[in-house]
mmCIF file of C-alpha atoms in Angstrom:
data_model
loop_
_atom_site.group_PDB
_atom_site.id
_atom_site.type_symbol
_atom_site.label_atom_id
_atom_site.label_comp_id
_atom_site.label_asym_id
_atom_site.label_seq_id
_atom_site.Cartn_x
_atom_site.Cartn_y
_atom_site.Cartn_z
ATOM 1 C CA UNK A 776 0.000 0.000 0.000
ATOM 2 C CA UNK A 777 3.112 2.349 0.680
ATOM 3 C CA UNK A 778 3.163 4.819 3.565
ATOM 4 C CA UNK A 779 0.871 7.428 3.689
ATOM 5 C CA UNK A 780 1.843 10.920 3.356
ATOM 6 C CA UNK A 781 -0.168 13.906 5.438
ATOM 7 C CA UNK A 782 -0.715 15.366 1.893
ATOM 8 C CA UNK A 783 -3.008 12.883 0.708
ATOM 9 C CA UNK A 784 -5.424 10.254 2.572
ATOM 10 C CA UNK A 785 -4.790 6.862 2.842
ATOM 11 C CA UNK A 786 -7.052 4.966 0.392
ATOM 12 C CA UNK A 787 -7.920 0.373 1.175
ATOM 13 C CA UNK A 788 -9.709 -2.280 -0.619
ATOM 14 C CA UNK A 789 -10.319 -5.523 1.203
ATOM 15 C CA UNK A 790 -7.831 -7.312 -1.588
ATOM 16 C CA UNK A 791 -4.265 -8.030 -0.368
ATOM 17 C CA UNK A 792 -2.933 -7.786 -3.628
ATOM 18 C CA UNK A 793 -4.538 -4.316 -4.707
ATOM 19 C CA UNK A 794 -3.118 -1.133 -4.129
ATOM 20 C CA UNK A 795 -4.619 2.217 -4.487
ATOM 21 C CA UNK A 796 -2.542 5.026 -5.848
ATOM 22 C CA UNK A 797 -4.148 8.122 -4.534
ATOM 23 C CA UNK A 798 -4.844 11.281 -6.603
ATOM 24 C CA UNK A 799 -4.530 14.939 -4.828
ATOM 25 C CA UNK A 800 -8.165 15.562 -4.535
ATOM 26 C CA UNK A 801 -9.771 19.183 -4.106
ATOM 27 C CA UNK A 802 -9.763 20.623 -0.706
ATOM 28 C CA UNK A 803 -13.211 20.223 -0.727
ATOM 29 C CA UNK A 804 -15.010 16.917 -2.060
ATOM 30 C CA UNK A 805 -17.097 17.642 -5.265
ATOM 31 C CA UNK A 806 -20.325 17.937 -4.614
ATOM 32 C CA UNK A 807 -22.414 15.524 -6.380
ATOM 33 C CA UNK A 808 -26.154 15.911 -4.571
ATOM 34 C CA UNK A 809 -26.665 14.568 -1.475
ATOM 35 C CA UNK A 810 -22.818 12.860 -2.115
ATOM 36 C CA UNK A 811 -19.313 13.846 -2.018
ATOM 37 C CA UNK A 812 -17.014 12.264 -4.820
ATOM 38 C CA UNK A 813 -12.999 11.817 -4.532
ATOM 39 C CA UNK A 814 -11.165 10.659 -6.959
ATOM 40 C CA UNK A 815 -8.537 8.454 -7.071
ATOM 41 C CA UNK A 816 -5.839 5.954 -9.434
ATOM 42 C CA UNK A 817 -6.361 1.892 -9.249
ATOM 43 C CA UNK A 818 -3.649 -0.104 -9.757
ATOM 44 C CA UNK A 819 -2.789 -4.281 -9.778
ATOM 45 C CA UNK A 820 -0.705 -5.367 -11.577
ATOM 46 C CA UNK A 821 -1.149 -4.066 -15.625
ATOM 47 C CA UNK A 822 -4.949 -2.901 -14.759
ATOM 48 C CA UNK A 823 -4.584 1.035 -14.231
ATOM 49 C CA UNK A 824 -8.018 2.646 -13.680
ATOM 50 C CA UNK A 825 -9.040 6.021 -12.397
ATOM 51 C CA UNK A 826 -12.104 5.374 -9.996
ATOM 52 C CA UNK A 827 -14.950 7.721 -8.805
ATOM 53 C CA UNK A 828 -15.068 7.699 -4.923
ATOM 54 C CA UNK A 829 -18.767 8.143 -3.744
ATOM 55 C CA UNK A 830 -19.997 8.388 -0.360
ATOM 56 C CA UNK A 831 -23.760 9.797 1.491
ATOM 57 C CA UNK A 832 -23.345 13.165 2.821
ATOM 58 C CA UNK A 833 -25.457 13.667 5.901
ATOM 59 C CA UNK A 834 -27.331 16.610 6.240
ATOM 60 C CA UNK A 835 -28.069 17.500 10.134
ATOM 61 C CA UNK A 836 -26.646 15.543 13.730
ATOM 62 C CA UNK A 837 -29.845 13.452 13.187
ATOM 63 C CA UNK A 838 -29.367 9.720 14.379
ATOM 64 C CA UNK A 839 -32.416 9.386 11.973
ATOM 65 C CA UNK A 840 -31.028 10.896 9.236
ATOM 66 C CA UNK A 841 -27.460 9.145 9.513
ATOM 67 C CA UNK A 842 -29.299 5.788 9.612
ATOM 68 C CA UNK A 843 -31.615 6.475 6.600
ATOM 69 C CA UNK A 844 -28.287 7.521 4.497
ATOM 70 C CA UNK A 845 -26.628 4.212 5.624
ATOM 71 C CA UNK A 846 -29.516 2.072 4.579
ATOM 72 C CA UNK A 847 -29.385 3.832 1.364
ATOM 73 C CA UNK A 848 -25.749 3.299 0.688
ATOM 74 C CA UNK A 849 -26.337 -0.349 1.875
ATOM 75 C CA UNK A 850 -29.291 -0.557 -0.552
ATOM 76 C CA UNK A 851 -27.652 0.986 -3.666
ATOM 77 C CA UNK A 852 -24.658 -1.920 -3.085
ATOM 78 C CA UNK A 853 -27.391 -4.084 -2.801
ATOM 79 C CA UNK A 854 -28.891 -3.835 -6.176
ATOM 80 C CA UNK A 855 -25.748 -1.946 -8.270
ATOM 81 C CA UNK A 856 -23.248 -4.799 -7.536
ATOM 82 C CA UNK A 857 -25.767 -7.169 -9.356
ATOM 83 C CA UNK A 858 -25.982 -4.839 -12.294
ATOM 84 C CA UNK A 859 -24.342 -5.419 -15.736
ATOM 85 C CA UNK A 860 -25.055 -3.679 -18.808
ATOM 86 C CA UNK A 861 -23.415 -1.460 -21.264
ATOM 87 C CA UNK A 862 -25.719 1.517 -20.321
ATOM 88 C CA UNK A 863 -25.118 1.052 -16.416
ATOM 89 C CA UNK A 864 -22.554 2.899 -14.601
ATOM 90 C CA UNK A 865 -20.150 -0.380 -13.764
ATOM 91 C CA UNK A 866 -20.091 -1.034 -10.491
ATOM 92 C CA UNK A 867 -16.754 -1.391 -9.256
ATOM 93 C CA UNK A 868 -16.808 -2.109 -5.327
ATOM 94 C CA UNK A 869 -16.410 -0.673 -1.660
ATOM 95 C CA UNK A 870 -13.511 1.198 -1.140
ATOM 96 C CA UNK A 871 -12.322 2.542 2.767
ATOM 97 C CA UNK A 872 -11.116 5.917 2.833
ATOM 98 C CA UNK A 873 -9.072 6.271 6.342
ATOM 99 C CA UNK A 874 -8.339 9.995 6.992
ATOM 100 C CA UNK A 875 -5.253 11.920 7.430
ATOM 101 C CA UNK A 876 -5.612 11.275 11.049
ATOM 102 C CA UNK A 877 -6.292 7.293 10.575
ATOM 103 C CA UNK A 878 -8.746 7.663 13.773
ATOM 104 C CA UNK A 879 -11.890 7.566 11.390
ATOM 105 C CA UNK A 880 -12.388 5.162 7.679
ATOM 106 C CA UNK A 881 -15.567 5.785 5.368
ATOM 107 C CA UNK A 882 -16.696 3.766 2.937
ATOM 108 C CA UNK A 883 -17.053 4.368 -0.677
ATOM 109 C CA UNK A 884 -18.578 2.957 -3.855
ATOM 110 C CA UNK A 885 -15.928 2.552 -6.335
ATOM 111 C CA UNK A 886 -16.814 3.530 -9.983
ATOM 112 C CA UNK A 887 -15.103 4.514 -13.379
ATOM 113 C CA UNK A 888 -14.308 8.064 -13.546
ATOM 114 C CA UNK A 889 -16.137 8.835 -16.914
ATOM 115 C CA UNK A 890 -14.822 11.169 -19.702
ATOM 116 C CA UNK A 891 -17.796 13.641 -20.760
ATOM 117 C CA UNK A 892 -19.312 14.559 -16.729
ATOM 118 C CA UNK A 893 -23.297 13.800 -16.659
ATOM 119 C CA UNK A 894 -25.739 14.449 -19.243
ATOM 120 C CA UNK A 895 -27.346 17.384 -18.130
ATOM 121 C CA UNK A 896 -24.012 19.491 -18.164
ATOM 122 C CA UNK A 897 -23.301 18.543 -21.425
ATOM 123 C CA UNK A 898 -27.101 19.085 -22.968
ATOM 124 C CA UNK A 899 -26.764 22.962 -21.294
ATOM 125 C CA UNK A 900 -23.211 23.302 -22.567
ATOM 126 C CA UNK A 901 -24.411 22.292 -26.189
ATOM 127 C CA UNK A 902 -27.071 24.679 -26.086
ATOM 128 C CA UNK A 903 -25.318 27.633 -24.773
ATOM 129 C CA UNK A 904 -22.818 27.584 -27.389
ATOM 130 C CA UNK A 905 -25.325 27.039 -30.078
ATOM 131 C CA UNK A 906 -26.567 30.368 -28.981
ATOM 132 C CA UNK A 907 -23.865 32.146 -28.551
ATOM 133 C CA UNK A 908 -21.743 31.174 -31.598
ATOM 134 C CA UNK A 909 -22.652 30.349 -35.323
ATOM 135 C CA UNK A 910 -19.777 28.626 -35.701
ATOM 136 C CA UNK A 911 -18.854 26.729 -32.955
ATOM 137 C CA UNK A 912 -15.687 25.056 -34.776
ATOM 138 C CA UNK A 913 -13.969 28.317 -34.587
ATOM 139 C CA UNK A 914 -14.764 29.033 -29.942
ATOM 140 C CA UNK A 915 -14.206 25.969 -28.630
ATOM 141 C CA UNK A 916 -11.534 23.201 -28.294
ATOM 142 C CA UNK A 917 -11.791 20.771 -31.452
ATOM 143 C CA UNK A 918 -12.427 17.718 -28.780
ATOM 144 C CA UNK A 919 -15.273 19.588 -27.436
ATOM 145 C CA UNK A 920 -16.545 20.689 -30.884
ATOM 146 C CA UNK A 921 -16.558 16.918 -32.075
ATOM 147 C CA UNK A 922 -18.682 15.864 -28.525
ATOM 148 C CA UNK A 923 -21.522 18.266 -29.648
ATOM 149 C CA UNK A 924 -21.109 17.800 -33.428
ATOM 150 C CA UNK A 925 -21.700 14.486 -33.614
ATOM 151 C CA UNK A 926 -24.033 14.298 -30.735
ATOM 152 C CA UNK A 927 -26.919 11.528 -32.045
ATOM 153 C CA UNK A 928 -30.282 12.506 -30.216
ATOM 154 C CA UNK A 929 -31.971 9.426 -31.342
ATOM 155 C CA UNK A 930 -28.610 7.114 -30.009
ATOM 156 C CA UNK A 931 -28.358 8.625 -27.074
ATOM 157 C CA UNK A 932 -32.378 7.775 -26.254
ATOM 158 C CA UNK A 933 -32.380 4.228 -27.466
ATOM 159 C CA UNK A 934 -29.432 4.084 -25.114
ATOM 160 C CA UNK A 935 -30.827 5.467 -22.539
ATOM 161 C CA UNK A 936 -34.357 2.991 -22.945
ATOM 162 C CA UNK A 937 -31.903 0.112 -23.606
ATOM 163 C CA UNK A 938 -30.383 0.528 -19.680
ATOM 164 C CA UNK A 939 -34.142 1.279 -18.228
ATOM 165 C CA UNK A 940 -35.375 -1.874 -20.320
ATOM 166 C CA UNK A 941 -32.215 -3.797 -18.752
ATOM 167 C CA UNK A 942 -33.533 -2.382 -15.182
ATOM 168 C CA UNK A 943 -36.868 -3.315 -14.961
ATOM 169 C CA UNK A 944 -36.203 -6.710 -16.461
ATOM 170 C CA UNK A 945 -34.113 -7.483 -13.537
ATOM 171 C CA UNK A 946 -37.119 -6.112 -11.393
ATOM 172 C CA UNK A 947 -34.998 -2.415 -10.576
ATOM 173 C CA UNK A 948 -36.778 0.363 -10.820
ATOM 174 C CA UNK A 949 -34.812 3.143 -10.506
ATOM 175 C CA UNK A 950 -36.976 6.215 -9.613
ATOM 176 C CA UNK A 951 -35.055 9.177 -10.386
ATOM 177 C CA UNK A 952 -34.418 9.352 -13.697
ATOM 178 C CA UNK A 953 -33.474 12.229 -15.786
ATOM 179 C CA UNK A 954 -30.268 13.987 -17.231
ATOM 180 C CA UNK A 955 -28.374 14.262 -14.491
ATOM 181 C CA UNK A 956 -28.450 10.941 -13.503
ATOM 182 C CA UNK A 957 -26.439 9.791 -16.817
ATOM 183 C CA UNK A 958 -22.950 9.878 -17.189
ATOM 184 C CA UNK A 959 -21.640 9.542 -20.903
ATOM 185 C CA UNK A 960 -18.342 7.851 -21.373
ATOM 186 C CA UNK A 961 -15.662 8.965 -24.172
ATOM 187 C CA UNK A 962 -17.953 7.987 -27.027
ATOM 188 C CA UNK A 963 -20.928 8.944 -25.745
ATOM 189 C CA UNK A 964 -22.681 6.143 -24.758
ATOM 190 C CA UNK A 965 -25.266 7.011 -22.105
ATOM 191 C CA UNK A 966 -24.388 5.279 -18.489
ATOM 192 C CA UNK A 967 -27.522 5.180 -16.317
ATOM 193 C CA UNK A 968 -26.245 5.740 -12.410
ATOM 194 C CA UNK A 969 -27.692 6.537 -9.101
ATOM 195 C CA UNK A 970 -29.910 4.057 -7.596
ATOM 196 C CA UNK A 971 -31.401 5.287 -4.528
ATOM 197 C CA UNK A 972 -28.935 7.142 -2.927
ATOM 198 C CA UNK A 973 -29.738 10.450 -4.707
ATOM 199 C CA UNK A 974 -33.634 10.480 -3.191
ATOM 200 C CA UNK A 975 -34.856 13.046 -1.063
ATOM 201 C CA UNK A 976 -38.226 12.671 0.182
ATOM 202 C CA UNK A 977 -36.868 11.753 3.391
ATOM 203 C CA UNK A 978 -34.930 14.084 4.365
ATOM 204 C CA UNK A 979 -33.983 17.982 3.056
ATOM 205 C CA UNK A 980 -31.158 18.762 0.801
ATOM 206 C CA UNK A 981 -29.032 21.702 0.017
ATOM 207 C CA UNK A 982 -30.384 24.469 -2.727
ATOM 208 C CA UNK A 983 -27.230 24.095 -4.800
ATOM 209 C CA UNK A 984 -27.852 20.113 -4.890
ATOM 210 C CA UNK A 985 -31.840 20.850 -6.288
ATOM 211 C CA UNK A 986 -30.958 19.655 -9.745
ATOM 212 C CA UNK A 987 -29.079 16.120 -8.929
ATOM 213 C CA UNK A 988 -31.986 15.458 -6.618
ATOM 214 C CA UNK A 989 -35.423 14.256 -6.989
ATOM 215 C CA UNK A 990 -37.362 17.433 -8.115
ATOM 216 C CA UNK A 991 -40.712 17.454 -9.525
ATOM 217 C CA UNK A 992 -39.714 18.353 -12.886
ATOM 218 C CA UNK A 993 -39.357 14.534 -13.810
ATOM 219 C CA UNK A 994 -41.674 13.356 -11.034
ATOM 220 C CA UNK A 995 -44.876 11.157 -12.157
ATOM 221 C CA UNK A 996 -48.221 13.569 -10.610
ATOM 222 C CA UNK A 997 -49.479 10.215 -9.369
ATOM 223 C CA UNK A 998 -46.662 10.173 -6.794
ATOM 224 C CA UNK A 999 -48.012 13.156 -4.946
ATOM 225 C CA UNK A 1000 -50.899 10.692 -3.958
ATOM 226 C CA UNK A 1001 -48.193 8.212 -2.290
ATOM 227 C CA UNK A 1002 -48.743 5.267 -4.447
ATOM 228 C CA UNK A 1003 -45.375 3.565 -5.018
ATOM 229 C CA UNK A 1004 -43.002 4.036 -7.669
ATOM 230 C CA UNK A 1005 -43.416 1.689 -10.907
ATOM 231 C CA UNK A 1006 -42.159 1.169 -14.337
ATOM 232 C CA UNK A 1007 -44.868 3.133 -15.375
ATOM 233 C CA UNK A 1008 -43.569 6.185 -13.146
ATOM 234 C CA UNK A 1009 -39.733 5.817 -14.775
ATOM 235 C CA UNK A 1010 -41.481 5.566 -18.145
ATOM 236 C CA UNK A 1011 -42.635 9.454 -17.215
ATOM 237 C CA UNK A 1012 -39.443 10.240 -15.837
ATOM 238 C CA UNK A 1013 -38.226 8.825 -19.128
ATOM 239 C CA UNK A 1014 -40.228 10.699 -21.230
ATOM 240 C CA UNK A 1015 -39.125 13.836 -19.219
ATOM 241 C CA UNK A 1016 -35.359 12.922 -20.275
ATOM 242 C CA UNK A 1017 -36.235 13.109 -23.872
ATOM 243 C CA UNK A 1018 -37.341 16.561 -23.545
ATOM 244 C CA UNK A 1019 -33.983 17.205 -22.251
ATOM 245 C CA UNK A 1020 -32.424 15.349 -24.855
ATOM 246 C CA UNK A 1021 -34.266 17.421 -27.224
ATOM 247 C CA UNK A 1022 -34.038 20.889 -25.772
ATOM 248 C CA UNK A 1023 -31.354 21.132 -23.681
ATOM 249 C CA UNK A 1024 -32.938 22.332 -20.755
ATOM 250 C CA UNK A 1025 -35.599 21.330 -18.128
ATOM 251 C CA UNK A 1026 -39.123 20.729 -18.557
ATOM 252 C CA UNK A 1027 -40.262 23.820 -17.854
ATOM 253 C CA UNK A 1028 -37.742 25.509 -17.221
ATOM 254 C CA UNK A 1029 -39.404 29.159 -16.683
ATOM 255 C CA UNK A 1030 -42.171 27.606 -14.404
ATOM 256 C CA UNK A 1031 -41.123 26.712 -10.244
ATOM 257 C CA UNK A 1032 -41.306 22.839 -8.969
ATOM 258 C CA UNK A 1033 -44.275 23.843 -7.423
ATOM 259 C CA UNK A 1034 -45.856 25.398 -10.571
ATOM 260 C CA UNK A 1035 -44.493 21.983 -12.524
ATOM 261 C CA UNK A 1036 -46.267 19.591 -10.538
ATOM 262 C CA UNK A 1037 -49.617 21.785 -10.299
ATOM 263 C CA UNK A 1038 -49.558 21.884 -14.336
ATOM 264 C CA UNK A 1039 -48.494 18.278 -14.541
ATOM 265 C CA UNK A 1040 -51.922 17.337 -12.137
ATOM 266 C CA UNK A 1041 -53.556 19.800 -14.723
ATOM 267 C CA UNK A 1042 -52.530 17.372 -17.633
ATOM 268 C CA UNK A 1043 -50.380 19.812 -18.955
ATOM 269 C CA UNK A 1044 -47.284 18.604 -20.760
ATOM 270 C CA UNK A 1045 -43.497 20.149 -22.081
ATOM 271 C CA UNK A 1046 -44.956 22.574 -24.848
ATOM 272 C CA UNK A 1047 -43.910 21.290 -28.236
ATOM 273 C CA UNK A 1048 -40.913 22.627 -29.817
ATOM 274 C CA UNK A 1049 -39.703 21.950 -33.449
ATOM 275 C CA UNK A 1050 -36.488 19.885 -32.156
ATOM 276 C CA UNK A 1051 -33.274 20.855 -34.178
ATOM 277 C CA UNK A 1052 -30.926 18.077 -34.708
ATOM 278 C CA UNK A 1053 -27.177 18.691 -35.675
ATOM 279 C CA UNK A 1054 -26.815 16.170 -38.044
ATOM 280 C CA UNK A 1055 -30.311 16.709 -39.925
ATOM 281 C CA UNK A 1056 -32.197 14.411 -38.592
ATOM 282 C CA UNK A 1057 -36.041 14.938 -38.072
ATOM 283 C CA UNK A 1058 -36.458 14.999 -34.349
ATOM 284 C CA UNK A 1059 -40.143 15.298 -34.269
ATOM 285 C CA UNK A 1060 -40.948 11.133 -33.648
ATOM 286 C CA UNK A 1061 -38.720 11.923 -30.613
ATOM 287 C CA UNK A 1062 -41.110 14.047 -29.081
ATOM 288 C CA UNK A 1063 -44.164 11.856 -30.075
ATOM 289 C CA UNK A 1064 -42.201 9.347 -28.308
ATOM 290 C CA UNK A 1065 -42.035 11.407 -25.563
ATOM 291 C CA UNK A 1066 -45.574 12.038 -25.474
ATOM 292 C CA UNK A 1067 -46.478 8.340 -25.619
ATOM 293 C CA UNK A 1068 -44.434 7.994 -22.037
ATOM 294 C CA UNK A 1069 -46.510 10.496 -19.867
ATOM 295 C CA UNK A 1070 -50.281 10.102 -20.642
ATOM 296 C CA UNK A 1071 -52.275 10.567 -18.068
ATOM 297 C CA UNK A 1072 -53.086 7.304 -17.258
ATOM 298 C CA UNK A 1073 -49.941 5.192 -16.182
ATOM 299 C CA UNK A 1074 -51.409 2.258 -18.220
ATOM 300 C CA UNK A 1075 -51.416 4.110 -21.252
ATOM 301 C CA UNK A 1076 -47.321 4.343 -20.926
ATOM 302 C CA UNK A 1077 -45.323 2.649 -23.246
ATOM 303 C CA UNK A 1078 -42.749 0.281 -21.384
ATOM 304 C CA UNK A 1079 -39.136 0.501 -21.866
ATOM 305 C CA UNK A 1080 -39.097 -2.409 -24.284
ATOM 306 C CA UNK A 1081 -41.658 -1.028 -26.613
ATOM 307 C CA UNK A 1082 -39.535 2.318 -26.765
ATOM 308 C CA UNK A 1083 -36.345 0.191 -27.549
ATOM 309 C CA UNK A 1084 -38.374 -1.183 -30.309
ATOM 310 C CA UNK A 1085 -39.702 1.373 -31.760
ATOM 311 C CA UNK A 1086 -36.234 3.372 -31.715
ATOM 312 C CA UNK A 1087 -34.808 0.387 -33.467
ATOM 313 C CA UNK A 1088 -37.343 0.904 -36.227
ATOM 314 C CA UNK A 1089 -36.790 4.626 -36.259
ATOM 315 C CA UNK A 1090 -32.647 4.248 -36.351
ATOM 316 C CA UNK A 1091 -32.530 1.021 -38.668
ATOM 317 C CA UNK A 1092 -35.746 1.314 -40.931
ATOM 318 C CA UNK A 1093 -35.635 -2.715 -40.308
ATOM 319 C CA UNK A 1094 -34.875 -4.520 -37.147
ATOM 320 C CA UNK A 1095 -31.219 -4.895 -37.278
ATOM 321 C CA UNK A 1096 -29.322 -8.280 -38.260
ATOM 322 C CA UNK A 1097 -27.051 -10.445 -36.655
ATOM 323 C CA UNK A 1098 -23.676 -8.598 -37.923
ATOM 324 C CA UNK A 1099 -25.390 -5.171 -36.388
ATOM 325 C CA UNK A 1100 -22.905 -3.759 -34.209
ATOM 326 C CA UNK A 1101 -22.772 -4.626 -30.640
ATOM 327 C CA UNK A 1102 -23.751 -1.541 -29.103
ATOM 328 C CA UNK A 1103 -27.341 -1.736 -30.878
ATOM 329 C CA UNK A 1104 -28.163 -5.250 -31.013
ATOM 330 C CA UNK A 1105 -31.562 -6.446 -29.435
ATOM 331 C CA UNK A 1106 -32.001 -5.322 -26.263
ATOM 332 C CA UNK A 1107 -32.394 -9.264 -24.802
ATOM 333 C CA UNK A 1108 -29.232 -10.157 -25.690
ATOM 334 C CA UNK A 1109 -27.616 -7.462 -23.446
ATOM 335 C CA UNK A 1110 -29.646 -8.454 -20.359
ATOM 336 C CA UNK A 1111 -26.585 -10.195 -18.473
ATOM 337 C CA UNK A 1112 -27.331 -9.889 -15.185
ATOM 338 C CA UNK A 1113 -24.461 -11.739 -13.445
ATOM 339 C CA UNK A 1114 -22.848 -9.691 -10.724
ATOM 340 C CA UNK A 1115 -19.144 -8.410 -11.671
ATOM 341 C CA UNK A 1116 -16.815 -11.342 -10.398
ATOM 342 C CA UNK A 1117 -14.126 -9.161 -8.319
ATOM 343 C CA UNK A 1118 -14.595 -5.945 -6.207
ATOM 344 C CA UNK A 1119 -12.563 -4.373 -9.285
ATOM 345 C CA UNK A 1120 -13.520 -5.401 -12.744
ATOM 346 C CA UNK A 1121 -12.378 -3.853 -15.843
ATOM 347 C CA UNK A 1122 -15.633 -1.977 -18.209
ATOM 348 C CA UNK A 1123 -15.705 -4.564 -20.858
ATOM 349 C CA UNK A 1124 -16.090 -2.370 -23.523
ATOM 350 C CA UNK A 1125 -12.692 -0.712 -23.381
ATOM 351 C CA UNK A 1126 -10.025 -0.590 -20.495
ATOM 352 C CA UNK A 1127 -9.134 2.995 -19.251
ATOM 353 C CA UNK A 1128 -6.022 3.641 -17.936
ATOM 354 C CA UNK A 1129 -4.386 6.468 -15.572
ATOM 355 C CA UNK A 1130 -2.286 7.774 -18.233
ATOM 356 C CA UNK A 1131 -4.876 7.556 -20.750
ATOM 357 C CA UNK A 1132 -7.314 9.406 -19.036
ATOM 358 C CA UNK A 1133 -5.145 12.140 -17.844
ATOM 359 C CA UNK A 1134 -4.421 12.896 -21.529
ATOM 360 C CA UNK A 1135 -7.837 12.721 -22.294
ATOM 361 C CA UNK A 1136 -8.413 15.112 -19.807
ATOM 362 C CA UNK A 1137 -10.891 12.669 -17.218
ATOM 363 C CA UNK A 1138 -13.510 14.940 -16.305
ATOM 364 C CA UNK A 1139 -16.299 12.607 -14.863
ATOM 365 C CA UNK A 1140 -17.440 15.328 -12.171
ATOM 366 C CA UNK A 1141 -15.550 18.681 -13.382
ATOM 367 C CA UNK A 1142 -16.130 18.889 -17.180
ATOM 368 C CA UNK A 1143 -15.066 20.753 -19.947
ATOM 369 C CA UNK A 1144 -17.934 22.699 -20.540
ATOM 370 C CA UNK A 1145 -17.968 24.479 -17.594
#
């Protein structure tokens, strides 16, 4: 493990043969909702990652409160360690943080530190340079100009349904879904995250956290009455994401949470807006989508599968064939849902490495289009 230094804090895993290389972090944590991340360098042998750090931050002295968080970080290990899917966040294990004063250890859930930050940022970063540039080549780094030139609205939803499809299959449901609550790796592809430990009916959260947490902006009206979340209530949620996807803002974004949920229990709905897409696509069956996931009546909802399918047909004109790529074959064939065999398992789709990533320029919770 090597000595620790007062400069940095000491950093475990329950393997003997692991070792954690640690990474300065900010003086303060970043603040990720109701979480603090760190992050810090993996190493065993030729497997160099750079891992996310997450832990509950507790808001009050509350015994109450402190025992609700841990039941939610014991939950969220629960159910993410059994995920696996290319649109879920990998789960990567429990990590112990001791402090500089090795009197006190947390623990953490370990995750890949992901190149393009969540959703949401990038969606509001997309738009405001759209506006504020005609040419965008010509303002902004040429990595950054290739992320929102070649941005695929219609990829990034089937994604999206392909990891909610993948959820509720395995009997998840997730209950907080919306922008901010997907990561998107260096191509990309949409990584669905945050299972539980993000809620905040039970307890109050900090203004500045508002937009990670579980606002009514994607909440289902029919949740107001207390009846328990469903597939049907992500499938609203979902259809809130697309709106996001497609405008690069909030639904509603002029109106307050409060006025949101009164004109949702009104029947009121996102007011349509001709969708622009960068590459010339016709965004419009996006939206109808959309509208198909938040009628009224929950049974009236398409389910996750059905919007997988009906993307397919969009995307492909045909269901695709066997020699389709990987990444957008039939959603069944992606349901593995096998728990990852070691506390730290390498994404299948690509291995990152420290050096790697540092070029890149890792930005999983500080990104570039800040």
């Amino acid at each position: 493990m090597g000595t620790p230094t007062d400069k940095f804090p000491r950093l475990k895993l329950s393997s003997s043969n692991s070792h954690l290389i640690s990474i300065p972090p900010p003086r303060k944590p970043v603040n990720y909702g109701n979480c603090d991340l760190f992050k810090a360098g993996y190493c065993d042998g030729s497997l160099r990652v750079v891992l996310a750090l997450k832990r509950p931050r507790i808001i009050g002295d509350s015994a109450t409160q402190a025992e609700m968080v841990q039941r939610r970080f014991e939950r969220e290990v629960a159910i993410w360690s059994q995920l696996n899917h290319i649109n879920i966040l990998p789960f990567y294990g429990v990590v112990e943080l001791v402090s500089e004063s090795f009197l006190v250890s947390e623990a953490y859930l370990a995750s890949p530190w992901v190149e393009h930050g969540d959703l949401f940022e990038f969606l509001a970063a997309r738009l405001k340079y759209s506006r504020t540039s005609s040419t965008l080549e010509n303002t902004i780094p040429e990595r950054i100009y290739e992320a929102f030139s070649t941005f695929d609205e219609y990829l990034m939803v089937l994604g999206i349904a392909s990891g909610l499809t993948y959820l509720h299959a395995n009997g998840v449901i997730h209950g907080d879904l919306k922008a901010a609550n997907i990561l998107l790796d260096d191509v990309l592809q949409p990584l669905i995250c945050d299972f539980g430990l993000t809620k905040n009916e039970e307890f109050n959260v900090t203004s500045e956290s508002q937009k990670r947490c579980g606002t009514g902006r994607w909440k289902c009206p029919t949740l107001e009455d207390k009846k328990p979340r469903s597939e049907k209530t992500d499938m609203f949620s979902f259809g809130m994401t697309i709106v996001e996807v497609l405008t690069g803002s909030v639904p509603f974004p002029a109106k307050t949470i409060f006025q949101v949920q009164m004109a949702f229990a009104l029947g009121q709905r996102p007011p349509f807006e001709p969708p622009k897409s960068s590459n010339g696509k016709d965004l419009v069956p996006l939206w109808e989508l959309a509208a198909s996931c938040w009628t009224p009546e929950p049974d009236d909802r398409l389910n996750a599968k059905d919007v997988v399918s009906v993307l397919t047909s969009l995307i492909y004109a045909s269901p695709p064939s066997d020699d389709v790529d990987d990444d957008h074959t039939d959603v069944d064939d992606r349901m593995d849902s096998s728990p990852l065999s070691s506390p730290i398992t390498p994404c299948k789709r690509r291995r990152s490495t420290i050096g790697d990533s540092e070029r890149r320029g890792a930005i999983r919770h500080s990104p570039m289009w800040r």
